[in-house]
Short mmCIF file of C-alpha atoms in Angstrom, two decimals:
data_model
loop_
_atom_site.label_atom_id
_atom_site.label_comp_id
_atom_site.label_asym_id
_atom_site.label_seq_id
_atom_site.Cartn_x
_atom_site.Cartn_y
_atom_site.Cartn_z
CA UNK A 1 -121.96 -1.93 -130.79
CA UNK A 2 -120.88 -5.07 -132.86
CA UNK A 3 -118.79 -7.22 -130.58
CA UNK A 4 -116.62 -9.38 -133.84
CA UNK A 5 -114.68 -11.41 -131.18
CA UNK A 6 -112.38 -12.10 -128.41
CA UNK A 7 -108.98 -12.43 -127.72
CA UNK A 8 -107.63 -14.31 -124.41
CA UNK A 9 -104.11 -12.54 -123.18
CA UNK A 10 -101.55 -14.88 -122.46
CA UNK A 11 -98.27 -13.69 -120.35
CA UNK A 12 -95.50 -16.56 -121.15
CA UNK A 13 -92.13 -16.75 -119.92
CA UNK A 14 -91.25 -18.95 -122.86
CA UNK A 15 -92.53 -17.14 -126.04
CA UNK A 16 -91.44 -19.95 -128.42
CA UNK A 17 -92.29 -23.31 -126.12
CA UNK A 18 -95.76 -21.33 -126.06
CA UNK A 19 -96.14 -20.90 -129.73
CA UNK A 20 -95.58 -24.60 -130.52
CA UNK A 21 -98.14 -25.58 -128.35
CA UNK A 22 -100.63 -23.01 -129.04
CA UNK A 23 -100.34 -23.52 -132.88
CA UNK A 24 -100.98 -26.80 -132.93
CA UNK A 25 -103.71 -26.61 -130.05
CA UNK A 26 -105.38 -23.82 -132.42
CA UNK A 27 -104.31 -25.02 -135.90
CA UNK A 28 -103.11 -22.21 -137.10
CA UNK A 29 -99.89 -19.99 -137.59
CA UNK A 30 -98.69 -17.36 -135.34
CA UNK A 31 -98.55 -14.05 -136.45
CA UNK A 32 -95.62 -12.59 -134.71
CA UNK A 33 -95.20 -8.62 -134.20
CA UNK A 34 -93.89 -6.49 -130.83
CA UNK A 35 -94.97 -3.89 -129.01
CA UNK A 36 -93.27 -1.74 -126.45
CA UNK A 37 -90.74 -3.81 -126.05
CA UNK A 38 -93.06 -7.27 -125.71
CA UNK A 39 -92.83 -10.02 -127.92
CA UNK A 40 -96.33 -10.54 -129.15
CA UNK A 41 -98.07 -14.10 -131.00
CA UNK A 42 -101.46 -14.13 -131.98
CA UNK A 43 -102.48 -17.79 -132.30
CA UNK A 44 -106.03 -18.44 -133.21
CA UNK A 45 -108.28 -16.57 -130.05
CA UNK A 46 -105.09 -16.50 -128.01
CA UNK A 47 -102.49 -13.43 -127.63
CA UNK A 48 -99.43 -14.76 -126.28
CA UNK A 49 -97.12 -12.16 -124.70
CA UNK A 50 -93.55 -12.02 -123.24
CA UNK A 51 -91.02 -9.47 -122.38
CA UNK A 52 -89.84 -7.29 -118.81
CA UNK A 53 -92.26 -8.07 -115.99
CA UNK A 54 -92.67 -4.42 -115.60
CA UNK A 55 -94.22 -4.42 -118.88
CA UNK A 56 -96.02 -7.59 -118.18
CA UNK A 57 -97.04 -6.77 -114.79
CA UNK A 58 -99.54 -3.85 -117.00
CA UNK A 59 -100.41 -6.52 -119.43
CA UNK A 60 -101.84 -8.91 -116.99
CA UNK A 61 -104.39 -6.22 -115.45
CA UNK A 62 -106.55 -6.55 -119.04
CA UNK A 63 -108.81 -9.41 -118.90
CA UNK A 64 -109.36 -9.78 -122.59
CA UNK A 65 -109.27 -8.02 -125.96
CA UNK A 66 -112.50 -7.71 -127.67
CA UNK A 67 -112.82 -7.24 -131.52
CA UNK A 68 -115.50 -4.36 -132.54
CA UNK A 69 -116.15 -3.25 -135.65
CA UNK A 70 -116.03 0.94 -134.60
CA UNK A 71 -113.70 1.49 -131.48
CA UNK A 72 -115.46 5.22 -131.30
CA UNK A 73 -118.61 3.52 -131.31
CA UNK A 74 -117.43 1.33 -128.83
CA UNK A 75 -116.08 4.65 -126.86
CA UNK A 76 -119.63 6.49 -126.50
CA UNK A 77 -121.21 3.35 -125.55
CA UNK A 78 -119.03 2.77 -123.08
CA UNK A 79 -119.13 6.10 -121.82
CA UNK A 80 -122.76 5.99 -121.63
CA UNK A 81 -122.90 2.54 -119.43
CA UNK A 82 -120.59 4.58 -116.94
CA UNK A 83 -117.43 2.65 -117.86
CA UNK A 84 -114.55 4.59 -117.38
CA UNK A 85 -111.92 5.18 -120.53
CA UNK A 86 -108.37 4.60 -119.00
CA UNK A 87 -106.55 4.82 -122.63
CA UNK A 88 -107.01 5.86 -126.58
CA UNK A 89 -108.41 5.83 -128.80
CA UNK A 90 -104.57 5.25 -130.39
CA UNK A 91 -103.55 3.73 -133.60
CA UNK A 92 -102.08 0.13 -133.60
CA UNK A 93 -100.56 -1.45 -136.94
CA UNK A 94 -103.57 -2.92 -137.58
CA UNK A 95 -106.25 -0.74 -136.76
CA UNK A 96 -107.01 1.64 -132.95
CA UNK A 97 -107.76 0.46 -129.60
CA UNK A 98 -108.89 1.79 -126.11
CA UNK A 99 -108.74 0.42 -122.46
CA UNK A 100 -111.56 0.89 -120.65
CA UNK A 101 -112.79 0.08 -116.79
CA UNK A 102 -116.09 -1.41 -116.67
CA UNK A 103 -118.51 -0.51 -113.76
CA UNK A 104 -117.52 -3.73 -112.36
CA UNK A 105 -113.44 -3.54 -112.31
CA UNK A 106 -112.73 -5.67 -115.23
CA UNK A 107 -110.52 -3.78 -117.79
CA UNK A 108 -110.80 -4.57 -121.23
CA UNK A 109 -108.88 -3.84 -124.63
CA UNK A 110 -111.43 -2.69 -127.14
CA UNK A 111 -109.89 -3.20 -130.75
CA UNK A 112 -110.90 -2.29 -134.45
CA UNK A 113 -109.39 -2.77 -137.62
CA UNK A 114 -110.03 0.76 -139.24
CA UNK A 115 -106.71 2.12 -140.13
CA UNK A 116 -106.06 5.79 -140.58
#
């Protein structure tokens, strides 16, 4: 399994104080979007997030998003190390992703870029 990248998770009270800093700590743009009712800004490596703690409260139990290039490749692998698949495969806008429980406890998003 290619590993592209990853993405640290962010829960902010203050979406927009948080984009400000994070752009210019990153230099780059935010690339806004929202999902299930959380307001979402991808900044450089970070994902900022913000909306109802309930919501939030779920977010915070991923420790990071990591890029792959095949998230069924990344499935079977998984599968195979004795991870455990909590979510997905599901479409995003962008691409799929899965959660998944590593032997360990950590819970990771596991994200691709392959649309359709």
């Amino acid at each position: 399994m290619d590993i592209l990248g990853t993405t640290l998770r962010v829960c902010v009270d203050d979406l927009e104080a948080a984009v400000v800093f994070y752009e210019r700590l990153a230099g780059a743009k935010a690339l806004r979007f929202e999902r299930g009712g959380v307001q979402v800004a991808a900044v450089g490596c970070f994902l900022l997030m913000s909306g109802p703690e309930a919501e939030l409260e779920v977010l915070r139990k991923v420790a990071a998003t990591i890029a792959v290039k095949d998230v069924d490749e990344a499935h079977r692998l998984l599968s195979e190390l004795g991870a455990r698949v909590v979510a997905g495969p599901v479409p995003t806008p962008v691409g799929r992703n899965l959660i998944a429980m590593h032997p360990d406890g950590v819970v990771y998003e596991y994200v691709d870029r392959n649309v359709g």
